[in-house]
Every structure is written in structure tokens, then in C-alpha cells.
Tab-separated table of C-alpha atoms and ligand atoms in Angstrom:
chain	number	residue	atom	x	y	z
A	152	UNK	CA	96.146	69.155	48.748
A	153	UNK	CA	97.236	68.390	52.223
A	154	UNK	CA	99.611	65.784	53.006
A	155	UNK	CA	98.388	62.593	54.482
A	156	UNK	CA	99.480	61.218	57.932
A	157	UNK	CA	98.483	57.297	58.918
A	158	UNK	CA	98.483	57.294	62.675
A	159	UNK	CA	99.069	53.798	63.720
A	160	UNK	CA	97.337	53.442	67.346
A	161	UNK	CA	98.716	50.148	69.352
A	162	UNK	CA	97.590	49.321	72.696
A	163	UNK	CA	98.963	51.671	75.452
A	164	UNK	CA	97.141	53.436	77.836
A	165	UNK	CA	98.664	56.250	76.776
A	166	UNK	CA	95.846	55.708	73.178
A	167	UNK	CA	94.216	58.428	74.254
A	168	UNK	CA	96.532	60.718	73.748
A	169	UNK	CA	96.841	60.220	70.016
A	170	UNK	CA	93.481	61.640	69.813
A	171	UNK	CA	95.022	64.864	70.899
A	172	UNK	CA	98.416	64.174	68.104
A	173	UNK	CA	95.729	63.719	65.479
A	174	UNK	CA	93.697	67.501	66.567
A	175	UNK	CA	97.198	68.763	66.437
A	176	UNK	CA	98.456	67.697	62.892
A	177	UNK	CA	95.258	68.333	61.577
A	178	UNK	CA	95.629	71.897	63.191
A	179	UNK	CA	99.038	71.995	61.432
A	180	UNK	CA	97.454	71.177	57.899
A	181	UNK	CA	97.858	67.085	57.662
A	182	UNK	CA	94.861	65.378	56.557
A	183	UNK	CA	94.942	62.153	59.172
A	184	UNK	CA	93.904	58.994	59.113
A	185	UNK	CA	93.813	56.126	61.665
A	186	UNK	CA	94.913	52.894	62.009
A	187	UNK	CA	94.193	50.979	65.497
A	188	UNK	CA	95.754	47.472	66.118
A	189	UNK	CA	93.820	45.399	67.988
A	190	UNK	CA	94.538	45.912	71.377
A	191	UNK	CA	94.301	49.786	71.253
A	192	UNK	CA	90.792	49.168	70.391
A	193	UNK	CA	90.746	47.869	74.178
A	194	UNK	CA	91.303	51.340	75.288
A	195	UNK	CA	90.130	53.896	72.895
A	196	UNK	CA	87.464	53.244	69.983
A	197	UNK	CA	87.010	53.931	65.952
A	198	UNK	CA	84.617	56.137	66.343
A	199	UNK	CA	86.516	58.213	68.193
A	200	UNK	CA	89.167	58.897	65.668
A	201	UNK	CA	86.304	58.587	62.983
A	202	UNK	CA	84.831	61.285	64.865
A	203	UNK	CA	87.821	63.289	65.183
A	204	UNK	CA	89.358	63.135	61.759
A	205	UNK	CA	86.258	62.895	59.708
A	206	UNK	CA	88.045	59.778	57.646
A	207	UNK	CA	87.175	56.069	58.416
A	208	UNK	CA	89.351	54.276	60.946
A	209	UNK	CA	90.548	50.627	59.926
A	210	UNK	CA	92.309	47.643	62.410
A	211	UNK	CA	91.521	44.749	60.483
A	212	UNK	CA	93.576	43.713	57.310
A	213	UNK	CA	90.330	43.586	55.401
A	214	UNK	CA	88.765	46.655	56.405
A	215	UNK	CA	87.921	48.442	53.200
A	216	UNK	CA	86.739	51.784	53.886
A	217	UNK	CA	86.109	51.971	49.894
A	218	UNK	CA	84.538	49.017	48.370
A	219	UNK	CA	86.689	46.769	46.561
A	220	UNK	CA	89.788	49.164	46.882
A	221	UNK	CA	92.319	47.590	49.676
A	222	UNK	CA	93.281	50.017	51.724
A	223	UNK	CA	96.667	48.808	52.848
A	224	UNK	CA	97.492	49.699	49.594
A	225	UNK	CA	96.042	52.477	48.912
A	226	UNK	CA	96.788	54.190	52.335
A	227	UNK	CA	100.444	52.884	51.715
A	228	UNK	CA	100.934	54.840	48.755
A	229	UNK	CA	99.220	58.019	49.753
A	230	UNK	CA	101.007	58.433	52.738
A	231	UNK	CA	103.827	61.251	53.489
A	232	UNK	CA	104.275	59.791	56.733
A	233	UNK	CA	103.384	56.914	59.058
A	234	UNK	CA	103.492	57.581	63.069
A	235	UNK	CA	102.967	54.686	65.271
A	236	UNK	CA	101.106	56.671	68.345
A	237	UNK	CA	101.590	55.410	71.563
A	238	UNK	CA	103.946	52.111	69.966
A	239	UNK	CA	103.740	48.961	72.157
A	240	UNK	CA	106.984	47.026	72.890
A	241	UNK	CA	105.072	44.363	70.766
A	242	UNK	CA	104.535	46.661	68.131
A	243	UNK	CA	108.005	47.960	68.080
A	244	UNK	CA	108.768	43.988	67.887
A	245	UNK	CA	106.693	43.591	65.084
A	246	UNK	CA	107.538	46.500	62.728
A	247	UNK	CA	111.539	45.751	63.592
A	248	UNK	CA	110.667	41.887	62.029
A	249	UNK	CA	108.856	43.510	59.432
A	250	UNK	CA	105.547	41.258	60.058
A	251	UNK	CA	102.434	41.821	58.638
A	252	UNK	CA	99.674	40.614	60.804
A	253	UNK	CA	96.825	43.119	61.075
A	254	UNK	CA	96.109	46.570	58.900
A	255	UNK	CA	98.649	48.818	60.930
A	256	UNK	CA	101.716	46.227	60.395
A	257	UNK	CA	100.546	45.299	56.920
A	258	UNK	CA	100.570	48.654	56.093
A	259	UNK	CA	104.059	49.877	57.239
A	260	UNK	CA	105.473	47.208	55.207
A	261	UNK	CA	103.672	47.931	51.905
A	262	UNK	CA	105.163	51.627	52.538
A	263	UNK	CA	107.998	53.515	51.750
A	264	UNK	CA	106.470	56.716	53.562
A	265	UNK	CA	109.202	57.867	56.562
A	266	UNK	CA	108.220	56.067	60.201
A	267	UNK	CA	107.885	58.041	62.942
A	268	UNK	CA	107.717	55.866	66.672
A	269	UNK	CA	106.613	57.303	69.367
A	270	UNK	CA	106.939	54.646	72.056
A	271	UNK	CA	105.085	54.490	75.611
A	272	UNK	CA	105.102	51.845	77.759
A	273	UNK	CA	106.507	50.651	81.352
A	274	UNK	CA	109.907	51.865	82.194
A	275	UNK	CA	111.485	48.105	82.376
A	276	UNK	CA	109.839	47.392	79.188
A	277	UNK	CA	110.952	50.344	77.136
A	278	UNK	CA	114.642	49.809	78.871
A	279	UNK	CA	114.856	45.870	78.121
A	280	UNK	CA	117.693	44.783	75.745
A	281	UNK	CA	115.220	43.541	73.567
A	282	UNK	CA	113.041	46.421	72.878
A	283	UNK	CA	116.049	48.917	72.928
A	284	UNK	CA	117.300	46.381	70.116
A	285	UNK	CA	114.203	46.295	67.483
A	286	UNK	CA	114.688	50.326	68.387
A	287	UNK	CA	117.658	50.217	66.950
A	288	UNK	CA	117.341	48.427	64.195
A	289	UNK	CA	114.562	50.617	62.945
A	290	UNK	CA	116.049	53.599	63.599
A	291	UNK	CA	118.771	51.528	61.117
A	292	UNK	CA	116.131	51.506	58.363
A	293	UNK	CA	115.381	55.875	58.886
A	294	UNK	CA	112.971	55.022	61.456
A	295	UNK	CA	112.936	58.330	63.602
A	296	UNK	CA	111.574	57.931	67.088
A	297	UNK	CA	110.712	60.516	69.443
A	298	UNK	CA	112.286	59.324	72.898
A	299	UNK	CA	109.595	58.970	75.686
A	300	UNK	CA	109.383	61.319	78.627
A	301	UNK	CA	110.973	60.513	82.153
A	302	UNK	CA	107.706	60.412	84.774
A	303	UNK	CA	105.210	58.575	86.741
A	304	UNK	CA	103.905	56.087	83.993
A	305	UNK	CA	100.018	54.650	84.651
A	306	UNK	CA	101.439	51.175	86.226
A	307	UNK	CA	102.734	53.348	89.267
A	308	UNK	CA	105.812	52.794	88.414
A	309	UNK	CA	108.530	56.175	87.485
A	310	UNK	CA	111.343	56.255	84.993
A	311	UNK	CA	111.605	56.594	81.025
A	312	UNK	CA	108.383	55.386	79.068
A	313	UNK	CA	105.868	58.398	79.214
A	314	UNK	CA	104.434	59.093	75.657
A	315	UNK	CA	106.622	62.760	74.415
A	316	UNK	CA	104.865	65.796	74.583
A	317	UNK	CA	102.314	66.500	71.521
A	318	UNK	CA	104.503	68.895	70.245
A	319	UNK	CA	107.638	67.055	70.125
A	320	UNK	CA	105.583	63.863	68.139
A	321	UNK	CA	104.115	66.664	65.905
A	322	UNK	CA	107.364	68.311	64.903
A	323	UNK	CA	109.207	65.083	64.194
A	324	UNK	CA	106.424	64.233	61.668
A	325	UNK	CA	106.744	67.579	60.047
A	326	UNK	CA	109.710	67.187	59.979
A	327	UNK	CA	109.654	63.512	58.436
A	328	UNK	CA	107.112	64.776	56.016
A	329	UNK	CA	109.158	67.750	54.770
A	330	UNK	CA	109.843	67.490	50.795
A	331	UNK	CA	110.566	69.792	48.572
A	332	UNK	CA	112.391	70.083	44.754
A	333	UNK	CA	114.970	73.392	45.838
A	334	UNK	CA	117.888	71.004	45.442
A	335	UNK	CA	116.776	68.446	42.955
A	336	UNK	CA	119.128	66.907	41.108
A	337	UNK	CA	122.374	68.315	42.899
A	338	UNK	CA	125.189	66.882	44.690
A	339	UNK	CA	125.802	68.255	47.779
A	340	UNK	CA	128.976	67.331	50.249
A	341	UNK	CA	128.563	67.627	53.910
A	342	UNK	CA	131.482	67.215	56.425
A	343	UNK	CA	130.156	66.217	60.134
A	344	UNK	CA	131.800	65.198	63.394
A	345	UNK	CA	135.120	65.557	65.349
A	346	UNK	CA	138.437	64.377	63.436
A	347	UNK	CA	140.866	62.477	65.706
A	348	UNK	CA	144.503	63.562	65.801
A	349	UNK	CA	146.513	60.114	67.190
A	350	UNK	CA	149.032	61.311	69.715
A	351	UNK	CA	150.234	57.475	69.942
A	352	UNK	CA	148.192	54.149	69.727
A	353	UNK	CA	146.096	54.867	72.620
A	354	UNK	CA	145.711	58.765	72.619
A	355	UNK	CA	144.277	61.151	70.263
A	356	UNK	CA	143.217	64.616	69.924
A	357	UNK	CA	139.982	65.553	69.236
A	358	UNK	CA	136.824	68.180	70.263
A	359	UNK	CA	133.582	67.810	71.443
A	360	UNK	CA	131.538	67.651	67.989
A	361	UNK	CA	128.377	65.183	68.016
A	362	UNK	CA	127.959	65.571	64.094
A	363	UNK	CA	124.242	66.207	64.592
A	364	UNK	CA	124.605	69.647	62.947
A	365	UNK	CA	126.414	67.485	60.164
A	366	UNK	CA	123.629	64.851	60.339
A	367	UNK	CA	120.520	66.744	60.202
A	368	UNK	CA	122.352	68.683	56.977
A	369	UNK	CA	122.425	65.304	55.457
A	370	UNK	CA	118.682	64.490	55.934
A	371	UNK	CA	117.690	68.075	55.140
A	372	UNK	CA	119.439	67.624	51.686
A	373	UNK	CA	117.698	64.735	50.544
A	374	UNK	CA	114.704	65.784	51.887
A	375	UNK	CA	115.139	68.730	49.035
A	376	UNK	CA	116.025	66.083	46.503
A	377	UNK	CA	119.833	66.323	46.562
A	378	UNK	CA	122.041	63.070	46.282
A	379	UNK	CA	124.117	63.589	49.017
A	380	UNK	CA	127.944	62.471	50.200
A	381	UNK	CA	128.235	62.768	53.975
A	382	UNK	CA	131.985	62.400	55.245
A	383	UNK	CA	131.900	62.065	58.874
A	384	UNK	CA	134.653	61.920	61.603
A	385	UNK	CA	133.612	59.264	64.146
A	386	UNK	CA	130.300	59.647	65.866
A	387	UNK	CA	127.474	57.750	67.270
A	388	UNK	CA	124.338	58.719	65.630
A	389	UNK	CA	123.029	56.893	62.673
A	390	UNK	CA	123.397	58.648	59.518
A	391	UNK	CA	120.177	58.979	56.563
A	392	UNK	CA	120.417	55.363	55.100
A	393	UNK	CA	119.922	57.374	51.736
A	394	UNK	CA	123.121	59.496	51.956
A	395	UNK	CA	126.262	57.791	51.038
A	396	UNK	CA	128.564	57.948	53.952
A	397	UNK	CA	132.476	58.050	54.096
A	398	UNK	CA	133.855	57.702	57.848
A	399	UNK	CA	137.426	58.950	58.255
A	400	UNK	CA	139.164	59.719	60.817
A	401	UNK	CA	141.554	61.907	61.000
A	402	UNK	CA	141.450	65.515	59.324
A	403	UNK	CA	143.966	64.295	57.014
A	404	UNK	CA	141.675	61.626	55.795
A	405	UNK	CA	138.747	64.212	55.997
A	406	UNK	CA	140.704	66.588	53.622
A	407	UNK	CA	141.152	64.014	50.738
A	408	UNK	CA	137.635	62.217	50.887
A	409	UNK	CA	135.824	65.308	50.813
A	410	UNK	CA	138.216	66.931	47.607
A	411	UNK	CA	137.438	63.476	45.964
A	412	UNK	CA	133.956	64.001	46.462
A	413	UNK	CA	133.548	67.653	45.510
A	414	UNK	CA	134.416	66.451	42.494
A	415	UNK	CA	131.089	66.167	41.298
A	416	UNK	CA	129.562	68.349	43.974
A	417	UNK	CA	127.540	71.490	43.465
A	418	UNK	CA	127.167	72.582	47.300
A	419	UNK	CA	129.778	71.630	50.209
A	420	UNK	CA	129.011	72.389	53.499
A	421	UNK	CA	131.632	72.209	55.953
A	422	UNK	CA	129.897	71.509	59.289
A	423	UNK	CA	132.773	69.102	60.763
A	424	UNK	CA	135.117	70.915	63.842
A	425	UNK	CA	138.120	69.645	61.959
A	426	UNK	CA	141.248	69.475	64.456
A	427	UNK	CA	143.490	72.639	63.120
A	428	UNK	CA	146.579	70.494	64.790
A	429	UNK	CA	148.091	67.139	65.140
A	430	UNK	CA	151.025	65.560	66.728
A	431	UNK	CA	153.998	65.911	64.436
A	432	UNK	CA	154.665	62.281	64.067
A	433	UNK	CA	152.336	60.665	66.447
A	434	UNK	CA	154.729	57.707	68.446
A	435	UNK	CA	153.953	54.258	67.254
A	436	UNK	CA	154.579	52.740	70.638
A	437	UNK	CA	152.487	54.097	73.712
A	438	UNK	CA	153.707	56.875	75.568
A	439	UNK	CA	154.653	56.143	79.138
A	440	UNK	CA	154.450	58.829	82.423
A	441	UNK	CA	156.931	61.148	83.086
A	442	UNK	CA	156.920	64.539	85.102
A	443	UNK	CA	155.785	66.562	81.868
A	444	UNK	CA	155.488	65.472	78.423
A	445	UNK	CA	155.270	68.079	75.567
A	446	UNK	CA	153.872	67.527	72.414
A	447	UNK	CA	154.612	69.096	68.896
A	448	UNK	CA	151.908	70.120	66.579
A	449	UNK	CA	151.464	71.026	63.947
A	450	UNK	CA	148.921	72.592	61.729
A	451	UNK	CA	145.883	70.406	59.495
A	452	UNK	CA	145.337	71.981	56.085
A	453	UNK	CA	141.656	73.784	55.991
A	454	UNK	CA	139.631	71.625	54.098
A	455	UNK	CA	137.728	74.565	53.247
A	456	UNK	CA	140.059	76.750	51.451
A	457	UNK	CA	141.731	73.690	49.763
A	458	UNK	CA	138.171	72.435	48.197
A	459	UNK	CA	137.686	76.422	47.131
A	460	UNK	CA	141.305	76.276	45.414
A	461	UNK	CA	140.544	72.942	43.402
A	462	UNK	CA	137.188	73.937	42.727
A	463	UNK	CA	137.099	77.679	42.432
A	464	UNK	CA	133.409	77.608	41.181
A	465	UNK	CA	131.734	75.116	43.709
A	466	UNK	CA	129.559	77.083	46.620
A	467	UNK	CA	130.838	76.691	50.155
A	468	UNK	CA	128.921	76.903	53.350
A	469	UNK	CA	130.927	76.903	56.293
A	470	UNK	CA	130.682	77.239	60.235
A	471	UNK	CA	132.058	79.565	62.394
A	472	UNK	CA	132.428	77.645	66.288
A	473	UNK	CA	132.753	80.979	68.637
A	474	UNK	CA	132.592	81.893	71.578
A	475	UNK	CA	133.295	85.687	71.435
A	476	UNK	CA	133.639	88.302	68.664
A	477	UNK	CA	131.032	86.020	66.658
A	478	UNK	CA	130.569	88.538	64.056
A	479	UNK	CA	133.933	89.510	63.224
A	480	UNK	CA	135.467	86.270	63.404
A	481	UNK	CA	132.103	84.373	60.892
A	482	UNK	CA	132.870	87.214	58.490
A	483	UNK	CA	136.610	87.047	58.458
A	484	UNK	CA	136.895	83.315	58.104
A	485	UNK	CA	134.051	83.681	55.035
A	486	UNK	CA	136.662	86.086	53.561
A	487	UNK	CA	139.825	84.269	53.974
A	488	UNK	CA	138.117	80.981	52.901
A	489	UNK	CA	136.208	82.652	50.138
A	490	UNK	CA	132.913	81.046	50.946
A	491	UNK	CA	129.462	82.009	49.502
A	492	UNK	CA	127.776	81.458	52.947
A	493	UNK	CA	128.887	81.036	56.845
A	494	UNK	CA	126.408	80.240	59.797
A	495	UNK	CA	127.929	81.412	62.847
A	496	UNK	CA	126.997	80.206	66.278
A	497	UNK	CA	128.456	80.643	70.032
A	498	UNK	CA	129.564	77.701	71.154
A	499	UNK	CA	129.440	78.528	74.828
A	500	UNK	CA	126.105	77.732	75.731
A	501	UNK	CA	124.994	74.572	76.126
A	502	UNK	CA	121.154	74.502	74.711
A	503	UNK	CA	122.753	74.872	71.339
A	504	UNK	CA	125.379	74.427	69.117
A	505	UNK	CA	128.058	70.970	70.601
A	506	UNK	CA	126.147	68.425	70.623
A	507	UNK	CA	122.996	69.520	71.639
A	508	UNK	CA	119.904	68.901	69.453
A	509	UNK	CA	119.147	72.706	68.522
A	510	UNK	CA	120.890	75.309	67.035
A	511	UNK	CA	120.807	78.911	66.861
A	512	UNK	CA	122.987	81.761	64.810
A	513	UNK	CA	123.138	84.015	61.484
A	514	UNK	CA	124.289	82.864	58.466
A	515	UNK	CA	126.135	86.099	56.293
A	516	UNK	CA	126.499	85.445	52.734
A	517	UNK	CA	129.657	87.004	50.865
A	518	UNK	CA	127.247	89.055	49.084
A	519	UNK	CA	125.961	91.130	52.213
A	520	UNK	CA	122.752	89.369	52.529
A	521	UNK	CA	122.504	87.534	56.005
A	522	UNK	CA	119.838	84.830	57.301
A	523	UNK	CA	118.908	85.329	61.199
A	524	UNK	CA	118.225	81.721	62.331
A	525	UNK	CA	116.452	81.512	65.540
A	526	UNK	CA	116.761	78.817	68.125
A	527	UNK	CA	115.016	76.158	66.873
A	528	UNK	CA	116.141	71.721	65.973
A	529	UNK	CA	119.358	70.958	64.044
A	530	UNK	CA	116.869	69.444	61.581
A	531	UNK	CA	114.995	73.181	61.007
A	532	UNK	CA	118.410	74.883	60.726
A	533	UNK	CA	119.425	72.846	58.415
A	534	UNK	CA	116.322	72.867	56.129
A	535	UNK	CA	116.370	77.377	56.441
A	536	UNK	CA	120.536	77.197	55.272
A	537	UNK	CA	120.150	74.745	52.618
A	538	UNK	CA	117.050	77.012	51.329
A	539	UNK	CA	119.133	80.176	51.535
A	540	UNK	CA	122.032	78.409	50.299
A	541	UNK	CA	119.900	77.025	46.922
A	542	UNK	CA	118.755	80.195	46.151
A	543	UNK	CA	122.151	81.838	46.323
A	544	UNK	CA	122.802	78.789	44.150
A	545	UNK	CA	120.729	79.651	41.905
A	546	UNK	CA	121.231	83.283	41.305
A	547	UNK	CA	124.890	83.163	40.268
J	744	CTP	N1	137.416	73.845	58.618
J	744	CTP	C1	137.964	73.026	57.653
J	744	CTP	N2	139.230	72.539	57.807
J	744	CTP	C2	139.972	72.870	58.897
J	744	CTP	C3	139.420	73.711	59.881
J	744	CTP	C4	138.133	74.186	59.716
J	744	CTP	O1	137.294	72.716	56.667
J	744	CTP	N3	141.186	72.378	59.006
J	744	CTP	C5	136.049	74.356	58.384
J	744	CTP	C6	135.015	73.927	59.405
J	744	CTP	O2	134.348	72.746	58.958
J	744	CTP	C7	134.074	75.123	59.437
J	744	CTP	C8	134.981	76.300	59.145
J	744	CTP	O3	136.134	75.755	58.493
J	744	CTP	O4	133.117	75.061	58.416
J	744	CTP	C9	135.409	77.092	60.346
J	744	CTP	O5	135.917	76.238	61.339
J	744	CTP	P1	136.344	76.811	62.771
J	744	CTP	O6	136.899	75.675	63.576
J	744	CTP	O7	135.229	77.642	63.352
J	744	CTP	O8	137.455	77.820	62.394
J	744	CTP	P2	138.954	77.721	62.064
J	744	CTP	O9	139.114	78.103	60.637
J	744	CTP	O10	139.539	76.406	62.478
J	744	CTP	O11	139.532	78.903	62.974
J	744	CTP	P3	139.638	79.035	64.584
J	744	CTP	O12	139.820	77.622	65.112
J	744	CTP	O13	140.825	79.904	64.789
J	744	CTP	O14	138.367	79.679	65.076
């Protein structure tokens, strides 16, 4: 059976561009159905979408498109996914308060189904402090939203509030919709992020990891059923509110959250750029100018190799960061760490890998077997190594 999408249409001009969203998902194998608020129904009509998906089309609270079943419910509960298609400031107000005032809001809240946005609206609007607030505190709550495009918007006006492109609204529900039982029951440990190294109380050490890699590992995961632990170094993306998060800081801290962790694991994957140095015996009082200034390091333990020596039998996924000699250097590091999988990827480009939102690379298991993964989001990468990874699992 296909998997249901609710596409909640609010009142933007840009309504008539769900009608295109809906073709698409349909195209990609969602069954849709519609949900208009009252104002879209200003610019677009039921019968469109009617028309369209070949499902009734509701707005009103008591709009029961089977007699005597309420479809708030019953939409609610078959849903895989909810995308609000252009969203309104208002309705991005509304859904952050958690109100229930016609069928689209009423709906969200009777659901636990993941809640794609997809805002459009005036430039101003989508940049006030109040709408960039409710954003934020349902992205808070797993709400993914799919940033609008910069342009000329239909008030005349130019800046950030076009609707995304189809494809980009499409993909995010896919990718919201994604389940599946490879890694049910399992606990899997993910490392994410930069460490910081202090060098005194102002100063630190530290590389140019996002944790996005890290991140999209962690909602991949449970997305496949696993309970997940996700120790991050400090970032500023919002992790899966299902994935129990330890934030540490230095590699250090890094090393002994993740070994308590593993404890229980059955995957780790190490997808943090821990800092292989610190300052021996970072200065407690801030370090004043001088002509040159040299600092000692010295070397961080690899988290790595020290989980594989506790836990000789747990599987370990690492990363190989590289910029040349990609294929000797992934396969020597998943030697000397004795890992069951690396994903190696060059870190000199700057469409993927640091802190960019795709990825690209090969992942080489220990057992010859190796997983080309083409350029594609952090979110898909993650979802084709943790698939790999599961099965590897599963053979030994
Ligand atoms: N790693 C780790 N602990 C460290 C250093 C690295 O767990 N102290 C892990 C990373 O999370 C990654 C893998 O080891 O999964 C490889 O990290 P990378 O920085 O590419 O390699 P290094 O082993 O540090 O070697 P080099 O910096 O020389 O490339």
C-alpha cells in the first residue's frame, strides 16, 4: 500500500504550486490527500486538488469525507507525513502554539506523523523575529522545513520567501517518510561535530566540522528503528528530539562518553573530526601578545581504536577526512583501527563533505566489499551506510 501524505494548503499565492508538489509525490508513489485552510481556498479551490489526487479535499473541522468517521482522526493516524504547502506566517504561528482551529491545524495536533514546512511568503515577513521564532521552535519539536528560495516574490518585492523548488519539498518528505525495520531494536552510537582543544580561557583548537554528517546519521538510525546515543562536539543544528544526546567538548570528554555508551551499543559510527592534538596543559590565565608564541601539543587518544579495544566485538564505521591519496589512506586507517566499515570522502571541495548539506564517497568494508555512494543529501548517505552497515551486521 502506498504511504499517505496530508498536504496542508494555507493561503499564499504561491497555493498553486502545491498542485504541482501533490503530481510530484503522487509520481513518486505517495497516495495524497489535501487539506486547505481557509484562506488558501481564496486562491486555489477543492476541486482542484479533488481533481488532482482523486481523494476528497477537507478545510473545515467537520468536513467528513466518510460519513460519521472524523477525519481529523482518521487522516491523523494514517498519515506517514504531514507537509504544510506554501505555510503562511500565520500558519507557522499557529502550528508553533499548537492551536487547533480549522481541519489543517486540528489535524497536525492529533498527529504524530513527521512535519514537513515549506514556508512562502514576503521577504520581511518570513525574516521577522517572530516568524523566524515559531520556526524555531518547531524545528525544536522535529519539524523539518525546507528553507524558501531567494527571488522576486509576487508583492514585487526580492529577497528570501519564494516557495523551494518541487524537488527539494518532495525529497524532504521522502525523506521524512522513510521507515524501515533494518536496525530495529539496536543501539547504535554516533559521534558528530568538531571537539575543542582549550589553548587558555579564551582560545581553543578546533576544525571546521558542522556535525550534519553526524546529524543526519542520527535521524537515519531511528528512522530504521534503532535507539540511538548521539555524542556531539559543539554545533548549531538541532539534533532528532528522539536520539538521546550527550554534548562534550573536548575530545577528551568525547573519548569517555562515547566508551560509556558503547557499552550497550551494537553499531558506533565515528563521524566526529576529533582534534588528534591539544595544548599540553592549556594556561588557566589568558595568554597575552608577544613576538611569537609556541604551543606544545600533544596527541588525543583515537576514540576509535580505544572503543574497538574495550569492545573487540562491537562494529565500527568510521570516516576517512582526505584530501589526497583517499584510497590508501580510508583503507589504512580501517586497518589500523580495525573497523568493519570506512566511508571515505575528499574534503577539498566544497559541495560536499565540511559542512555542506551533501556528501559524496565509497565506503570499503574490511571484508573487500565496498559501497560507491554518489553525491547525493547527508540524510541519503546516511540511510545507504547504515543499510550496508546492518547487513554486514547481520552476516557475522
Ligand atoms: N577518530 C577518532 N578519534 C580520534 C581521531 C579520529 O575516533 N582521536 C575517528 C574519526 O571520527 C573518524 C576516523 O577516526 O571516524 C578517522 O578520522 P580522521 O581525522 O580522518 O583520521 P585520523 O585517524 O585522525 O588521521 P589523519 O588526521 O592523519 O588523517
Amino acid at each position: 500500500m502506498s504511504k499517505v501524505v496530508i498536504v496542508g494548503v494555507t493561503g499564499s499565492v504561491a497555493a498553486y504550486r502545491a498542485a504541482d508538489v501533490c503530481r510530484e509525490l503522487m509520481r513518486r508513489g505517495f497516495s495524497v490527500r489535501v487539506c486547505l485552510s481557509r484562506s488558501a481556498e481564496q486562491f486555489v479551490s477543492r476541486a482542484l486538488f479533488e481533481a488532482l489526487t482523486g481523494e476528497p479535499a477537507v478545510t473545515e473541522v467537520f468536513d467528513e469525507p466518510i460519513r460519521g468517521r472524523m477525519a481529523h482522526i482518521d487522516w491523523a493516524r494514517e498519515a506517514e507525513c504531514i507537509l504544510v504547502c506554501p505555510a503562511t506566517a500565520n500558519a507557522i504561528a499557529l502550528l508553533a502554539d499548537g492551536r487547533a482551529e480549522d481541519m489543517f491545524t486540528t489535524l497536525v495536533s492529533a498527529s504524530d506523523a513527521p512535519l514537513v514546512i515549506a514556508p512562502a511568503m514576503n521577504p520581511q515577513m518570513f525574516a521577522s523575529e517572530a516568524n523566524l521564532a515559531n520556526l524555531a521552535r518547531l524545528r525544536s519539536r522535529g519539524a523539518v522545513v525546507v528553507e524558501p528560495a531567494e527571488g522576486d516574490v509576487a508583492c514585487g518585492e526580492q529577497g528570501q520567501g519564494k516557495l523551494a523548488s518541487i524537488d527539494a519539498i518532495v525529497d524532504a518528505v521522502a525523506q521524512a517518510a522513510f521507515r524501515s525495520e533494518l536496525l530495529d531494536g539496536k543501539h547504535v552510537v554516533i559521534t558528530a561535530g568538531p571537539t575543542r582543544e582549550a589553548i587558555d580561557p579564551v582560545r581553543y583548537l578546533s576544525n571546521r566540522s558542522s556535525g550534519k554528517m553526524g546529524f543526519a546519521l542520527a535521524r537515519a538510525a531511528l528512522a530504521m528503528g534503532a535507539k540511538v546515543t548521539l555524542v556531539t562536539g559543539p554545533v548549531s543544528i538541532i539534533p532528532p528530539p528522539k536520539a538521546a544526546v550527550i554534548r562534550v567538548e573536548t575530545a577528551a570528554e568525547m573519548l569517555e562518553a562515547t566508551l560509556a555508551a558503547c557499552a550497550s551499543a551494537d553499531l558506533l559510527v565515528g563521524a566526529a573530526a576529533v582534534a588528534d592534538y591539544r595544548a599540553a596543559g592549556a594556561s588557566s590565565e589568558k595568554i597575552k601578545k608577544a613576538d611569537t608564541i609556541s604551543i606544545n601539543l600533544v596527541p588525543n587518544a583515537d576514540i576509535l581504536l580505544a572503543a574497538r579495544e574495550r569492545y573487540p566485538h562491537l562494529s565500527i564505521i568510521g570516516f576517512a577526512a582526505e584530501t589526497h591519496g583517499h584510497q590508501e589512506y580510508a583503507l589504512k586507517k580501517l586497518n589500523d583501527k580495525r573497523l568493519q566499515g570506512i566511508v571515505v570522502n575528499d574534503v577539498s571541495r566544497a559541495d560536499i563533505g565540511f559542512d555542506a548539506d551533501d556528501n559524496e564517497g565509497v565506503l570499503y568494508f574490511s571484508d573487500g566489499r565496498q559501497v560507491e555512494l554518489r553525491q547525493d543529501s547527508k540524510f541519503n548517505i546516511a540511510r545507504i551506510i547504515l543499510e550496508a552497515a546492518a547487513k554486514s551486521c547481520a552476516n557475522e
